[in-house]
């Protein structure tokens, strides 16, 4: 089963090289499994590393980048397809449209924004695409704790964790992406009594 896997990850150049290595491993695994990469379209940092590794393994890569970031992030012209959007909102919409599943690597506020949008839509049953966080270094441990606190306080339902996979292993991340996930059916009570 070949998927178009959208990888959300860092474009910052000031990160530990281990995150670049992780992105490279992800691109290699993606290619080895015969998937297509959808990414943010930059050739720098983790974003560039995952795309280069995917192409080196024979995968098709599609980059989606907003016009305002073409020069800032240095667009990856080696992508098989590079889509330039008017702004960030249309970028996310296009990445969503093109993708069958989402893999989230450690990243900054842009990565978090992308994560929360697809995670929220999954909780609300607006899509059934797999959403998986790959975090071998515990970057997102505080986020997991925060979401548990929101759940404990009644601001969220247990299905927030049903709607996402969380792993420290590259191979397990792809296993989760490829495996069908349980369907989440929101009820009127969910909307009435609780936030996401």
GROMACS .gro file of C-alpha atoms in nm:
model
  196
    1UNK     CA    1   0.000   0.000   0.000
    2UNK     CA    2   0.164   0.321  -0.118
    3UNK     CA    3   0.077   0.637   0.074
    4UNK     CA    4   0.141   1.007   0.030
    5UNK     CA    5   0.292   1.081   0.371
    6UNK     CA    6   0.305   1.441   0.487
    7UNK     CA    7   0.601   1.501   0.719
    8UNK     CA    8   0.584   1.803   0.948
    9UNK     CA    9   0.927   1.897   1.081
   10UNK     CA   10   1.176   2.175   1.156
   11UNK     CA   11   1.322   2.422   0.910
   12UNK     CA   12   1.548   2.580   1.171
   13UNK     CA   13   1.924   2.564   1.118
   14UNK     CA   14   2.003   2.604   1.490
   15UNK     CA   15   1.910   2.254   1.605
   16UNK     CA   16   2.114   1.957   1.722
   17UNK     CA   17   2.237   1.746   1.424
   18UNK     CA   18   2.063   1.441   1.573
   19UNK     CA   19   1.732   1.583   1.448
   20UNK     CA   20   1.871   1.610   1.095
   21UNK     CA   21   1.982   1.247   1.125
   22UNK     CA   22   1.632   1.150   1.238
   23UNK     CA   23   1.479   1.329   0.937
   24UNK     CA   24   1.724   1.149   0.708
   25UNK     CA   25   1.627   0.814   0.861
   26UNK     CA   26   1.260   0.899   0.809
   27UNK     CA   27   1.318   0.983   0.442
   28UNK     CA   28   1.510   0.659   0.391
   29UNK     CA   29   1.237   0.451   0.560
   30UNK     CA   30   0.966   0.629   0.362
   31UNK     CA   31   1.142   0.547   0.036
   32UNK     CA   32   1.209   0.189   0.142
   33UNK     CA   33   0.837   0.139   0.193
   34UNK     CA   34   0.750   0.292  -0.145
   35UNK     CA   35   0.568   0.600  -0.022
   36UNK     CA   36   0.553   0.953  -0.162
   37UNK     CA   37   0.671   1.244   0.052
   38UNK     CA   38   0.470   1.562   0.097
   39UNK     CA   39   0.665   1.829   0.286
   40UNK     CA   40   0.700   2.201   0.343
   41UNK     CA   41   0.911   2.252   0.033
   42UNK     CA   42   1.231   2.392   0.188
   43UNK     CA   43   1.578   2.252   0.132
   44UNK     CA   44   1.708   2.349   0.476
   45UNK     CA   45   1.726   2.166   0.810
   46UNK     CA   46   1.504   1.861   0.871
   47UNK     CA   47   1.272   1.954   0.587
   48UNK     CA   48   1.552   1.933   0.335
   49UNK     CA   49   1.706   1.623   0.493
   50UNK     CA   50   1.389   1.416   0.475
   51UNK     CA   51   1.330   1.513   0.111
   52UNK     CA   52   1.688   1.441   0.002
   53UNK     CA   53   1.683   1.100   0.171
   54UNK     CA   54   1.345   1.015   0.020
   55UNK     CA   55   1.464   1.107  -0.330
   56UNK     CA   56   1.789   0.917  -0.281
   57UNK     CA   57   1.577   0.609  -0.210
   58UNK     CA   58   1.367   0.659  -0.522
   59UNK     CA   59   1.059   0.827  -0.373
   60UNK     CA   60   0.861   1.101  -0.537
   61UNK     CA   61   0.871   1.424  -0.335
   62UNK     CA   62   0.619   1.705  -0.338
   63UNK     CA   63   0.704   2.033  -0.167
   64UNK     CA   64   0.445   2.294  -0.071
   65UNK     CA   65   0.580   2.635   0.027
   66UNK     CA   66   0.419   2.979   0.069
   67UNK     CA   67   0.535   3.250  -0.166
   68UNK     CA   68   0.665   3.461   0.123
   69UNK     CA   69   0.901   3.183   0.236
   70UNK     CA   70   1.047   3.089  -0.100
   71UNK     CA   71   1.356   3.305  -0.046
   72UNK     CA   72   1.360   3.280   0.337
   73UNK     CA   73   1.348   2.900   0.354
   74UNK     CA   74   1.526   2.847   0.023
   75UNK     CA   75   1.278   2.640  -0.175
   76UNK     CA   76   1.383   2.289  -0.270
   77UNK     CA   77   1.388   2.300  -0.648
   78UNK     CA   78   1.485   1.931  -0.664
   79UNK     CA   79   1.135   1.824  -0.560
   80UNK     CA   80   0.950   1.629  -0.826
   81UNK     CA   81   0.677   1.887  -0.777
   82UNK     CA   82   0.706   2.222  -0.600
   83UNK     CA   83   0.381   2.401  -0.526
   84UNK     CA   84   0.398   2.767  -0.426
   85UNK     CA   85   0.093   2.888  -0.234
   86UNK     CA   86  -0.015   3.246  -0.155
   87UNK     CA   87   0.015   3.203   0.224
   88UNK     CA   88   0.055   2.964   0.519
   89UNK     CA   89  -0.313   2.877   0.543
   90UNK     CA   90  -0.334   2.770   0.183
   91UNK     CA   91  -0.006   2.579   0.225
   92UNK     CA   92  -0.156   2.368   0.504
   93UNK     CA   93  -0.473   2.312   0.305
   94UNK     CA   94  -0.276   2.193   0.004
   95UNK     CA   95  -0.057   1.962   0.212
   96UNK     CA   96  -0.371   1.818   0.371
   97UNK     CA   97  -0.534   1.767   0.032
   98UNK     CA   98  -0.232   1.588  -0.111
   99UNK     CA   99  -0.168   1.357   0.186
  100UNK     CA  100  -0.299   1.021   0.304
  101UNK     CA  101  -0.128   1.035   0.646
  102UNK     CA  102   0.070   1.272   0.869
  103UNK     CA  103   0.401   1.213   1.046
  104UNK     CA  104   0.516   1.475   1.295
  105UNK     CA  105   0.884   1.508   1.390
  106UNK     CA  106   1.028   1.741   1.655
  107UNK     CA  107   0.990   2.103   1.546
  108UNK     CA  108   0.894   2.454   1.648
  109UNK     CA  109   0.571   2.653   1.656
  110UNK     CA  110   0.508   2.601   1.284
  111UNK     CA  111   0.525   2.225   1.332
  112UNK     CA  112   0.297   2.251   1.635
  113UNK     CA  113   0.046   2.457   1.437
  114UNK     CA  114   0.039   2.191   1.165
  115UNK     CA  115   0.009   1.912   1.421
  116UNK     CA  116  -0.280   2.071   1.607
  117UNK     CA  117  -0.475   2.140   1.290
  118UNK     CA  118  -0.467   1.780   1.163
  119UNK     CA  119  -0.506   1.637   1.515
  120UNK     CA  120  -0.812   1.854   1.584
  121UNK     CA  121  -0.969   1.761   1.250
  122UNK     CA  122  -0.909   1.393   1.325
  123UNK     CA  123  -1.073   1.423   1.670
  124UNK     CA  124  -1.371   1.597   1.509
  125UNK     CA  125  -1.397   1.316   1.250
  126UNK     CA  126  -1.327   1.558   0.966
  127UNK     CA  127  -1.077   1.309   0.825
  128UNK     CA  128  -0.966   0.951   0.893
  129UNK     CA  129  -0.599   0.997   0.801
  130UNK     CA  130  -0.343   0.860   1.046
  131UNK     CA  131  -0.159   1.118   1.258
  132UNK     CA  132   0.162   0.997   1.423
  133UNK     CA  133   0.417   1.179   1.638
  134UNK     CA  134   0.771   1.041   1.611
  135UNK     CA  135   0.965   1.165   1.914
  136UNK     CA  136   1.266   0.953   2.012
  137UNK     CA  137   1.418   1.234   2.221
  138UNK     CA  138   1.117   1.333   2.433
  139UNK     CA  139   1.076   1.682   2.287
  140UNK     CA  140   0.698   1.646   2.301
  141UNK     CA  141   0.677   1.490   2.648
  142UNK     CA  142   0.557   1.823   2.798
  143UNK     CA  143   0.290   1.840   2.526
  144UNK     CA  144   0.170   1.493   2.615
  145UNK     CA  145   0.156   1.594   2.982
  146UNK     CA  146  -0.037   1.910   2.892
  147UNK     CA  147  -0.293   1.715   2.691
  148UNK     CA  148  -0.335   1.473   2.981
  149UNK     CA  149  -0.390   1.770   3.213
  150UNK     CA  150  -0.658   1.906   2.978
  151UNK     CA  151  -0.819   1.563   2.974
  152UNK     CA  152  -0.808   1.537   3.354
  153UNK     CA  153  -0.963   1.885   3.388
  154UNK     CA  154  -1.249   1.798   3.154
  155UNK     CA  155  -1.139   2.022   2.867
  156UNK     CA  156  -1.077   1.722   2.643
  157UNK     CA  157  -1.202   1.368   2.595
  158UNK     CA  158  -0.999   1.047   2.594
  159UNK     CA  159  -1.036   1.026   2.217
  160UNK     CA  160  -0.769   1.294   2.179
  161UNK     CA  161  -0.522   1.014   2.245
  162UNK     CA  162  -0.718   0.763   2.036
  163UNK     CA  163  -0.680   0.999   1.740
  164UNK     CA  164  -0.301   0.997   1.738
  165UNK     CA  165  -0.010   0.757   1.744
  166UNK     CA  166   0.294   0.836   1.957
  167UNK     CA  167   0.625   0.652   1.915
  168UNK     CA  168   1.003   0.679   1.949
  169UNK     CA  169   1.074   0.433   1.665
  170UNK     CA  170   1.095   0.520   1.295
  171UNK     CA  171   0.984   0.174   1.184
  172UNK     CA  172   0.694   0.171   1.432
  173UNK     CA  173   0.590   0.518   1.315
  174UNK     CA  174   0.550   0.387   0.961
  175UNK     CA  175   0.374   0.074   1.085
  176UNK     CA  176   0.123   0.303   1.258
  177UNK     CA  177   0.082   0.518   0.947
  178UNK     CA  178   0.016   0.212   0.732
  179UNK     CA  179  -0.222   0.046   0.975
  180UNK     CA  180  -0.584   0.155   0.966
  181UNK     CA  181  -0.685   0.340   1.281
  182UNK     CA  182  -1.017   0.305   1.466
  183UNK     CA  183  -1.291   0.530   1.342
  184UNK     CA  184  -1.380   0.810   1.584
  185UNK     CA  185  -1.745   0.905   1.585
  186UNK     CA  186  -1.818   1.232   1.767
  187UNK     CA  187  -2.150   1.250   1.947
  188UNK     CA  188  -2.373   1.545   2.028
  189UNK     CA  189  -2.265   1.499   2.392
  190UNK     CA  190  -1.900   1.538   2.293
  191UNK     CA  191  -1.970   1.877   2.139
  192UNK     CA  192  -2.204   1.992   2.414
  193UNK     CA  193  -2.006   1.896   2.723
  194UNK     CA  194  -1.643   1.930   2.632
  195UNK     CA  195  -1.384   2.114   2.436
  196UNK     CA  196  -1.154   1.917   2.208
   0.00000   0.00000   0.00000
